[in-house]
Coordinates of C-alpha atoms and ligand atoms in Angstrom, one line a residue:
M20 CA -49.8 -28.0 79.5
Q21 CA -52.6 -25.8 80.9
S22 CA -54.4 -24.7 77.6
N23 CA -54.1 -28.2 76.1
S24 CA -54.2 -30.3 79.2
C25 CA -55.4 -33.6 77.6
G26 CA -53.1 -33.0 74.7
H27 CA -55.9 -33.2 72.0
Q28 CA -54.3 -30.5 69.8
W29 CA -51.1 -32.5 69.8
I30 CA -53.0 -35.7 68.9
I31 CA -54.7 -34.0 66.0
R32 CA -51.3 -32.7 64.8
L33 CA -49.6 -36.1 65.0
T34 CA -52.4 -37.9 63.1
Q35 CA -52.2 -35.3 60.3
Q36 CA -48.6 -36.1 59.4
Q37 CA -48.2 -38.0 56.2
S38 CA -44.4 -38.7 56.2
E39 CA -42.1 -40.2 58.7
R40 CA -39.9 -37.2 58.7
A41 CA -42.8 -34.8 59.3
L42 CA -44.2 -37.0 62.0
D43 CA -40.8 -37.1 63.8
A44 CA -40.5 -33.3 63.5
A45 CA -44.0 -32.9 65.0
L46 CA -43.3 -35.2 67.9
I47 CA -40.0 -33.5 68.7
D48 CA -41.8 -30.1 68.6
I49 CA -44.6 -31.4 70.9
L50 CA -42.2 -32.9 73.4
S51 CA -40.2 -29.7 73.5
Q52 CA -43.4 -28.0 74.5
V53 CA -44.3 -30.6 77.1
F54 CA -40.8 -30.7 78.7
A55 CA -40.3 -27.0 78.1
D56 CA -36.8 -27.7 76.8
N57 CA -35.1 -29.9 74.3
N58 CA -33.0 -31.9 76.7
F59 CA -34.6 -35.2 75.6
A60 CA -33.8 -38.0 73.2
L61 CA -35.9 -40.3 71.1
Y62 CA -35.0 -44.0 70.5
M63 CA -37.1 -46.1 68.1
N64 CA -37.1 -49.4 66.3
K65 CA -38.8 -48.2 63.1
Q66 CA -38.8 -51.6 61.5
F67 CA -41.5 -52.8 63.9
T68 CA -39.9 -56.3 63.8
S69 CA -37.6 -58.1 66.2
Q70 CA -34.8 -57.9 63.5
G71 CA -35.0 -54.1 63.6
H72 CA -32.6 -52.1 65.8
I73 CA -33.4 -49.5 68.4
R74 CA -31.7 -46.3 67.2
C75 CA -31.3 -42.8 68.5
N76 CA -33.6 -40.8 66.2
Y77 CA -33.2 -37.5 67.9
S78 CA -31.1 -36.1 70.7
G79 CA -31.4 -32.4 71.8
G80 CA -29.6 -30.2 74.2
S81 CA -27.8 -32.0 76.9
A82 CA -29.6 -35.4 76.5
A83 CA -27.1 -38.2 76.7
I84 CA -26.7 -40.5 73.7
L85 CA -26.9 -44.2 74.6
D86 CA -25.2 -46.6 72.3
D87 CA -27.3 -49.2 70.5
E88 CA -26.5 -51.9 73.1
Q89 CA -27.4 -49.7 76.1
A90 CA -30.6 -48.7 74.3
Q91 CA -31.5 -52.3 73.6
Q92 CA -30.8 -53.3 77.3
L93 CA -33.0 -50.5 78.5
V94 CA -35.8 -51.7 76.2
A95 CA -35.4 -55.3 77.5
K96 CA -35.6 -53.9 81.1
I97 CA -38.8 -51.9 80.4
D98 CA -40.3 -54.8 78.6
A99 CA -39.5 -57.3 81.4
E100 CA -40.7 -55.1 84.2
R101 CA -43.8 -53.9 82.3
M102 CA -43.2 -50.4 83.5
R103 CA -45.2 -47.6 82.0
I104 CA -42.7 -45.1 83.2
S105 CA -39.5 -46.5 84.4
G106 CA -38.7 -43.8 87.0
S107 CA -35.6 -41.9 87.1
Q108 CA -32.2 -43.5 86.4
G109 CA -29.6 -41.1 87.6
Q110 CA -30.6 -37.8 86.2
Y111 CA -33.0 -39.2 83.5
V112 CA -36.6 -40.3 83.2
Y113 CA -37.6 -42.9 80.6
F114 CA -41.0 -43.0 78.8
P115 CA -41.5 -46.2 76.9
I116 CA -43.2 -46.3 73.5
Y117 CA -45.4 -49.3 73.0
H118 CA -46.8 -50.9 69.9
L119 CA -49.1 -53.9 70.0
G120 CA -48.0 -54.6 73.6
A121 CA -44.2 -54.6 72.9
V122 CA -41.8 -51.8 73.7
I123 CA -40.4 -50.5 70.4
G124 CA -38.6 -47.4 71.8
F125 CA -38.5 -44.8 74.5
V126 CA -38.0 -41.1 75.2
Q127 CA -35.2 -40.2 77.6
S128 CA -35.7 -36.9 79.4
S129 CA -33.8 -35.0 82.0
S130 CA -35.6 -35.5 85.3
D131 CA -35.8 -31.9 86.3
F132 CA -38.6 -30.9 84.0
A133 CA -41.8 -29.8 85.7
L134 CA -43.7 -33.1 86.0
T135 CA -47.3 -32.1 86.8
H136 CA -49.9 -34.6 87.8
D137 CA -51.2 -35.0 84.2
S138 CA -47.8 -35.0 82.4
P139 CA -47.2 -38.8 82.4
F140 CA -50.7 -39.5 81.1
V141 CA -50.3 -36.9 78.4
I142 CA -46.9 -38.0 77.4
T143 CA -48.0 -41.6 77.3
N144 CA -50.9 -40.7 75.0
I145 CA -48.7 -38.7 72.7
L146 CA -46.2 -41.5 72.4
N147 CA -49.0 -44.1 71.7
I148 CA -50.5 -41.9 69.0
Y149 CA -47.0 -41.3 67.5
A150 CA -46.3 -45.1 67.4
N151 CA -49.7 -45.8 65.8
Q152 CA -49.3 -43.2 63.1
L153 CA -45.7 -44.3 62.4
Y154 CA -46.9 -47.9 62.0
L155 CA -49.7 -46.7 59.6
L156 CA -47.1 -44.9 57.5
Y157 CA -44.8 -47.9 57.7
R158 CA -47.5 -50.3 56.5
S159 CA -48.5 -47.9 53.6
R160 CA -45.0 -48.3 52.2
L161 CA -45.2 -52.1 52.0
D162 CA -46.3 -54.4 49.2
P163 CA -49.1 -56.5 50.7
L164 CA -48.0 -59.8 49.1
T165 CA -44.3 -59.8 49.9
E166 CA -44.0 -57.1 52.7
L167 CA -41.1 -55.6 50.7
L168 CA -41.2 -51.9 50.2
N169 CA -43.7 -51.0 47.4
R170 CA -43.2 -49.3 44.1
Q171 CA -44.8 -46.1 45.3
T172 CA -42.0 -45.7 47.9
F173 CA -39.2 -46.4 45.3
D174 CA -39.0 -43.0 43.7
S175 CA -39.0 -41.0 46.9
Q176 CA -36.3 -43.3 48.4
V177 CA -34.1 -42.9 45.4
M178 CA -34.6 -39.1 45.5
D179 CA -33.7 -39.1 49.2
I180 CA -30.4 -40.9 48.4
I181 CA -29.7 -38.5 45.4
N182 CA -30.4 -35.5 47.7
G183 CA -28.1 -36.9 50.3
D184 CA -30.8 -37.5 53.0
G185 CA -30.4 -41.3 52.7
F186 CA -26.9 -41.0 54.0
A187 CA -28.1 -40.0 57.4
E188 CA -27.4 -43.4 58.9
R189 CA -24.0 -43.9 57.4
R190 CA -21.2 -45.5 59.4
D191 CA -17.8 -43.7 60.0
N192 CA -16.1 -45.3 57.0
E193 CA -19.1 -44.9 54.7
L194 CA -17.8 -41.9 52.8
E195 CA -16.1 -44.2 50.4
R196 CA -19.2 -46.4 49.9
Q197 CA -21.5 -45.8 47.0
W198 CA -25.2 -46.6 46.3
Y199 CA -26.1 -49.0 43.5
L200 CA -29.5 -49.8 42.0
A201 CA -30.1 -53.5 41.1
M202 CA -33.2 -54.7 39.2
F203 CA -34.2 -58.4 39.3
D204 CA -36.7 -60.4 37.3
I205 CA -37.7 -64.0 37.8
D206 CA -36.8 -66.0 34.6
H207 CA -39.7 -67.6 32.6
F208 CA -42.1 -66.8 35.4
K209 CA -45.1 -67.0 33.0
R210 CA -44.4 -70.7 32.7
V211 CA -44.7 -71.1 36.5
N212 CA -48.2 -69.5 36.4
D213 CA -49.2 -71.4 33.2
T214 CA -48.0 -74.8 34.6
Y215 CA -48.8 -74.6 38.3
G216 CA -51.3 -71.8 38.6
H217 CA -51.3 -68.3 40.2
V218 CA -51.4 -69.5 43.8
I219 CA -48.1 -71.3 43.3
G220 CA -46.8 -68.3 41.3
D221 CA -47.6 -66.0 44.2
E222 CA -45.8 -68.4 46.6
V223 CA -42.7 -68.3 44.4
I224 CA -42.8 -64.4 44.5
I225 CA -43.1 -64.6 48.3
L226 CA -40.2 -67.0 48.6
V227 CA -37.9 -65.0 46.2
A228 CA -38.8 -61.9 48.3
R229 CA -37.8 -63.7 51.5
I230 CA -34.5 -64.7 50.0
L231 CA -33.9 -61.1 48.9
K232 CA -34.8 -59.7 52.3
Q233 CA -32.3 -62.1 53.9
S234 CA -29.6 -61.3 51.4
F235 CA -29.2 -57.6 52.1
R236 CA -28.3 -55.5 55.2
S237 CA -30.9 -53.5 57.1
E238 CA -29.4 -50.3 55.6
D239 CA -30.2 -51.4 52.1
Y240 CA -33.7 -51.0 50.6
V241 CA -35.5 -53.9 49.0
F242 CA -38.6 -53.3 46.8
R243 CA -41.2 -55.2 44.9
Y244 CA -41.0 -53.1 41.8
G245 CA -43.7 -54.8 39.7
G246 CA -45.3 -58.3 39.3
E247 CA -42.2 -60.6 39.3
E248 CA -39.7 -57.7 39.2
F249 CA -37.7 -56.5 42.3
A250 CA -35.3 -53.6 42.9
V251 CA -32.7 -53.1 45.6
L252 CA -30.8 -50.0 46.6
L253 CA -27.6 -51.2 48.2
L254 CA -24.5 -49.6 49.6
C255 CA -21.2 -51.1 48.6
D256 CA -17.5 -50.2 48.7
N257 CA -17.2 -50.6 44.9
K258 CA -18.8 -52.3 41.9
D259 CA -16.8 -55.5 42.4
Q260 CA -18.3 -55.9 45.8
A261 CA -21.8 -55.1 44.4
M262 CA -21.3 -57.7 41.7
Q263 CA -20.2 -60.2 44.4
V264 CA -23.3 -59.6 46.5
L265 CA -25.6 -59.9 43.6
E266 CA -23.9 -62.9 42.2
R267 CA -24.2 -64.7 45.6
L268 CA -27.9 -63.9 45.6
R269 CA -28.3 -65.2 42.0
A270 CA -26.6 -68.5 43.1
T271 CA -28.8 -68.7 46.3
V272 CA -32.0 -68.5 44.2
A273 CA -30.7 -70.9 41.6
D274 CA -29.9 -73.4 44.4
F275 CA -33.1 -73.0 46.3
T276 CA -35.7 -75.8 46.0
F277 CA -39.2 -74.2 45.5
P278 CA -42.2 -76.3 46.4
Q279 CA -43.5 -78.0 43.2
V280 CA -41.6 -75.7 40.8
K281 CA -38.2 -77.0 42.2
R282 CA -35.7 -74.8 40.3
L283 CA -35.9 -71.2 39.2
T284 CA -33.5 -68.5 38.3
I285 CA -33.4 -64.7 38.3
S286 CA -31.7 -62.2 36.0
T287 CA -30.1 -59.1 37.4
G288 CA -29.0 -55.7 36.0
F289 CA -27.3 -53.0 38.1
C290 CA -25.7 -49.6 37.9
A291 CA -24.0 -47.2 40.2
F292 CA -25.6 -44.0 41.4
D293 CA -23.8 -40.9 39.9
N294 CA -24.0 -37.2 40.3
T295 CA -26.1 -36.5 37.3
S296 CA -28.7 -39.3 36.9
M297 CA -32.2 -38.9 38.2
V298 CA -34.7 -41.7 39.0
P299 CA -35.7 -42.5 35.3
E300 CA -32.1 -42.6 34.1
L301 CA -31.0 -44.9 36.9
V302 CA -33.9 -47.2 36.4
H303 CA -33.3 -47.2 32.6
K304 CA -29.6 -48.1 33.0
A305 CA -30.3 -51.0 35.4
D306 CA -33.1 -52.1 33.1
L307 CA -30.8 -52.1 30.1
A308 CA -28.4 -54.3 32.0
L309 CA -31.3 -56.6 33.0
Y310 CA -32.5 -56.9 29.4
N311 CA -28.9 -57.7 28.5
A312 CA -28.8 -60.5 31.1
K313 CA -32.1 -61.9 29.7
N314 CA -30.8 -61.7 26.1
N315 CA -27.6 -63.5 27.0
G316 CA -29.2 -66.6 28.5
R317 CA -30.7 -65.4 31.8
N318 CA -29.6 -66.5 35.3
Q319 CA -26.8 -63.9 35.3
V320 CA -25.8 -60.5 36.7
V321 CA -24.9 -57.7 34.3
D322 CA -23.2 -54.4 35.3
F323 CA -24.5 -51.5 33.1
H324 CA -21.0 -50.0 33.0
S325 CA -19.7 -53.1 31.3
L326 CA -22.1 -52.7 28.4
N327 CA -20.2 -49.9 26.7
I328 CA -23.2 -47.6 26.4
P329 CA -22.4 -43.9 26.9
D330 CA -23.0 -42.9 30.5
N331 CA -25.3 -40.1 29.4
T332 CA -28.0 -42.6 28.5
K333 CA -31.4 -40.9 28.4
G334 CA -34.6 -42.1 29.8
A335 CA -36.6 -45.0 28.3
G336 CA -38.4 -44.1 25.0
D337 CA -35.5 -42.1 23.5
D338 CA -35.2 -42.4 19.8
D339 CA -31.4 -42.6 19.6
L340 CA -31.0 -45.8 21.6
D341 CA -29.9 -49.0 19.8
D342 CA -33.1 -50.9 18.9
D343 CA -31.4 -54.2 20.2
M344 CA -31.2 -52.7 23.7
L345 CA -35.0 -52.0 23.8
E346 CA -36.3 -55.5 23.3
L347 CA -39.2 -55.9 25.7
F348 CA -39.9 -59.0 27.7
Ligands
GTP18 N1 -48.8 -65.3 40.2 C1 -48.5 -64.1 39.9 N2 -48.1 -63.8 38.7 C2 -47.8 -62.5 38.3 C3 -47.9 -61.5 39.3 N3 -47.5 -60.3 38.7 C4 -47.2 -60.7 37.4 N4 -47.3 -62.0 37.2 C5 -47.1 -62.8 35.9 O1 -45.8 -62.8 35.6 C6 -45.6 -63.2 34.3 C7 -44.5 -62.4 33.7 O2 -44.2 -62.9 32.4 P1 -43.3 -62.3 31.3 O3 -43.2 -60.8 31.6 O4 -43.9 -62.7 30.0 O5 -41.9 -62.8 31.5 P2 -41.3 -64.2 31.9 O6 -42.2 -65.4 31.6 O7 -40.9 -64.1 33.4 O8 -40.1 -64.4 31.0 P3 -38.7 -63.6 31.0 O9 -38.9 -62.4 31.9 O10 -38.4 -63.3 29.6 O11 -37.7 -64.6 31.6 C8 -47.0 -62.9 33.6 O12 -47.6 -64.1 33.3 C9 -47.7 -62.2 34.7 O13 -49.1 -62.5 34.6 C10 -48.3 -61.8 40.6 O14 -48.4 -61.0 41.5 N5 -48.6 -63.1 40.9

């Protein structure tokens, strides 16, 4: 604490981080220096919304792990009492993390670290900067119109899942579950723009995005992939369950009354992740299934594996694919 008493070096380091993982690693390293041990835990709601859950993102040494409910209760207490530092509770001290005036997380530390006069001030600063940088990174991953994850985030998220990192939050029984990629496209969307104009077209995209967000769990990833095309990475027990979820979504959109436009439908194609496919192959498979749904009358869900195409399908643009499968829309 002496040579960096106001923590400016740490602040510079935090604001340089360009990925959530690197930012977390930097914070944990910095807090280890401040506390002079790693007996602390970090709890955060990384969704920055009231629907998001407070989760334990790091727990080192002998730090106790609170369950989600205990963590949530603690946040409510900190929020209600407007405490900057909540004081010791048993053998722990809690440092709240604020964003835009709301508590979105906290650091729990053992109370026996050497708390100097400046430490609370420095720790509060570090946590504020961390929350701001995390929020900037979070916003940079969102599509501005729909607030779904954007196209730029898609490849890295799929790679994380392929590399196994995306399984970090799995539940106990999740070993049997598998990831699926679904691609969605609003049917005859050009007609919406041509008939009602682009403002109404944008409103339709926002409403479809909202239905998508509400239709999947927080552990799934929902993207705006392009103009009126969306992608979802979802965890399911098997492909029948994936089909069921996607079919329910299709029906929800078909039953929804859109202002002015009234009725609209979506077409969906999906495929399962496997051990050999990389991002282009997965997208290509889900796209082929989507094209098939469009070719066969739209407003339907098609599983790539039901198409009888060899599973070693190469990326888009390959010469040896059946020309019928490559019709563009
Ligand atoms: N309003 C609005 N329109 C968009 C946006 N992005 C793409 N579009 C429009 O979406 C339309 C997509 O049309 P097409 O790809 O021809 O397909 P479609 O009319 O949906 O027909 P099918 O896909 O064959 O069912 C085009 O008119 C694009 O201009 C957007 O952000 N806002």
